[in-house]
PDB file of C-alpha atoms in Angstrom:
ATOM      1  CA  MET A   1      35.238  35.561 -13.799  1.00  0.00           C
ATOM      2  CA  GLU A   2      31.244  35.157 -14.263  1.00  0.00           C
ATOM      3  CA  GLN A   3      31.592  32.271 -16.384  1.00  0.00           C
ATOM      4  CA  GLY A   4      33.506  31.241 -13.218  1.00  0.00           C
ATOM      5  CA  GLY A   5      30.923  31.754 -11.339  1.00  0.00           C
ATOM      6  CA  GLN A   6      28.210  29.533 -13.184  1.00  0.00           C
ATOM      7  CA  VAL A   7      30.248  26.936 -13.335  1.00  0.00           C
ATOM      8  CA  ASP A   8      30.648  26.270  -9.611  1.00  0.00           C
ATOM      9  CA  LYS A   9      26.779  27.282  -9.503  1.00  0.00           C
ATOM     10  CA  ASP A  10      26.272  24.717 -12.277  1.00  0.00           C
ATOM     11  CA  LEU A  11      28.347  22.478 -10.317  1.00  0.00           C
ATOM     12  CA  ILE A  12      26.766  22.967  -6.994  1.00  0.00           C
ATOM     13  CA  LYS A  13      23.250  22.401  -8.766  1.00  0.00           C
ATOM     14  CA  LEU A  14      24.617  18.803 -10.539  1.00  0.00           C
ATOM     15  CA  ARG A  15      25.600  17.817  -7.094  1.00  0.00           C
ATOM     16  CA  THR A  16      22.481  18.629  -5.522  1.00  0.00           C
ATOM     17  CA  GLU A  17      20.050  16.550  -8.341  1.00  0.00           C
ATOM     18  CA  LEU A  18      22.597  13.802  -7.759  1.00  0.00           C
ATOM     19  CA  ALA A  19      22.268  13.528  -3.983  1.00  0.00           C
ATOM     20  CA  LEU A  20      18.740  13.578  -4.428  1.00  0.00           C
ATOM     21  CA  ALA A  21      18.976  10.998  -7.234  1.00  0.00           C
ATOM     22  CA  LYS A  22      20.613   9.172  -4.849  1.00  0.00           C
ATOM     23  CA  GLU A  23      18.431   9.574  -2.358  1.00  0.00           C
ATOM     24  CA  SER A  24      15.728   8.086  -4.410  1.00  0.00           C
ATOM     25  CA  GLU A  25      17.053   5.247  -5.016  1.00  0.00           C
ATOM     26  CA  ILE A  26      17.899   4.179  -2.133  1.00  0.00           C
ATOM     27  CA  SER A  27      14.219   5.105  -0.746  1.00  0.00           C
ATOM     28  CA  GLU A  28      12.714   3.342  -4.335  1.00  0.00           C
ATOM     29  CA  LYS A  29      14.694   0.275  -3.556  1.00  0.00           C
ATOM     30  CA  LYS A  30      13.810  -0.640   1.039  1.00  0.00           C
ATOM     31  CA  THR A  31      10.159  -0.347  -0.834  1.00  0.00           C
ATOM     32  CA  ILE A  32      11.149  -2.846  -3.846  1.00  0.00           C
ATOM     33  CA  ALA A  33      12.422  -4.547  -1.641  1.00  0.00           C
ATOM     34  CA  ASN A  34       9.719  -4.619   0.692  1.00  0.00           C
ATOM     35  CA  LEU A  35       7.518  -5.306  -1.813  1.00  0.00           C
ATOM     36  CA  GLU A  36       8.809  -7.727  -2.698  1.00  0.00           C
ATOM     37  CA  THR A  37       8.621  -9.378   0.867  1.00  0.00           C
ATOM     38  CA  LYS A  38       4.930  -9.100   1.087  1.00  0.00           C
ATOM     39  CA  LEU A  39       4.886 -10.614  -2.724  1.00  0.00           C
ATOM     40  CA  GLY A  40       6.582 -13.609  -1.445  1.00  0.00           C
ATOM     41  CA  SER A  41       4.371 -13.527   2.017  1.00  0.00           C
ATOM     42  CA  SER A  42       0.843 -13.043  -0.401  1.00  0.00           C
ATOM     43  CA  GLU A  43       2.108 -15.887  -2.244  1.00  0.00           C
ATOM     44  CA  SER A  44       3.160 -18.504   0.375  1.00  0.00           C
ATOM     45  CA  GLU A  45      -0.719 -17.148   1.584  1.00  0.00           C
ATOM     46  CA  VAL A  46      -1.938 -17.735  -1.516  1.00  0.00           C
ATOM     47  CA  SER A  47      -0.070 -21.571  -1.718  1.00  0.00           C
ATOM     48  CA  ILE A  48      -1.616 -22.911   2.141  1.00  0.00           C
ATOM     49  CA  LEU A  49      -5.366 -21.720   0.442  1.00  0.00           C
ATOM     50  CA  GLN A  50      -4.975 -23.317  -2.235  1.00  0.00           C
ATOM     51  CA  ASN A  51      -4.277 -26.355  -1.118  1.00  0.00           C
ATOM     52  CA  GLU A  52      -6.971 -26.073   1.519  1.00  0.00           C
ATOM     53  CA  ILE A  53      -9.568 -25.320  -0.974  1.00  0.00           C
ATOM     54  CA  ASP A  54      -8.173 -28.551  -2.952  1.00  0.00           C
ATOM     55  CA  GLU A  55      -8.816 -30.892   0.809  1.00  0.00           C
ATOM     56  CA  LEU A  56     -11.840 -29.080   0.940  1.00  0.00           C
ATOM     57  CA  LYS A  57     -13.082 -30.159  -2.808  1.00  0.00           C
ATOM     58  CA  LEU A  58     -11.690 -33.649  -2.212  1.00  0.00           C
ATOM     59  CA  LYS A  59     -14.039 -34.516   1.058  1.00  0.00           C
ATOM     60  CA  GLU A  60     -16.564 -33.147  -0.636  1.00  0.00           C
ATOM     61  CA  ASN A  61     -16.597 -35.781  -3.138  1.00  0.00           C
ATOM     62  CA  GLU A  62     -15.587 -38.578  -1.181  1.00  0.00           C
ATOM     63  CA  GLN A  63     -19.045 -37.289   0.765  1.00  0.00           C
ATOM     64  CA  LEU A  64     -21.151 -37.176  -2.753  1.00  0.00           C
ATOM     65  CA  ARG A  65     -19.702 -41.132  -3.305  1.00  0.00           C
ATOM     66  CA  MET A  66     -21.163 -41.371  -0.517  1.00  0.00           C
ATOM     67  CA  ILE A  67     -24.613 -39.955  -0.598  1.00  0.00           C
ATOM     68  CA  GLN A  68     -23.923 -41.565  -3.995  1.00  0.00           C
ATOM     69  CA  ASP A  69     -23.652 -45.493  -3.057  1.00  0.00           C
ATOM     70  CA  ARG A  70     -26.573 -44.782   0.003  1.00  0.00           C
ATOM     71  CA  GLU A  71     -29.178 -43.695  -3.102  1.00  0.00           C
ATOM     72  CA  ASN A  72     -28.073 -46.178  -4.860  1.00  0.00           C
ATOM     73  CA  LYS A  73     -28.682 -49.299  -2.170  1.00  0.00           C
TER      74      LYS A  73
END
């Protein structure tokens, strides 16, 4: 009968560990989903900022060209 009691304890322990592992998995999946969302948002912001930088560089180059043209006259 002692072995049966030990088997029951082991079974309860395994079920508890499985339940905890499932909870942990759910929590980690939520964390991953949140991080993926934040990453997507950050990538979008980076793209917008890069476009703004590119536009400013173009304007700067145009202004420099205008200044050089005036100086050459």
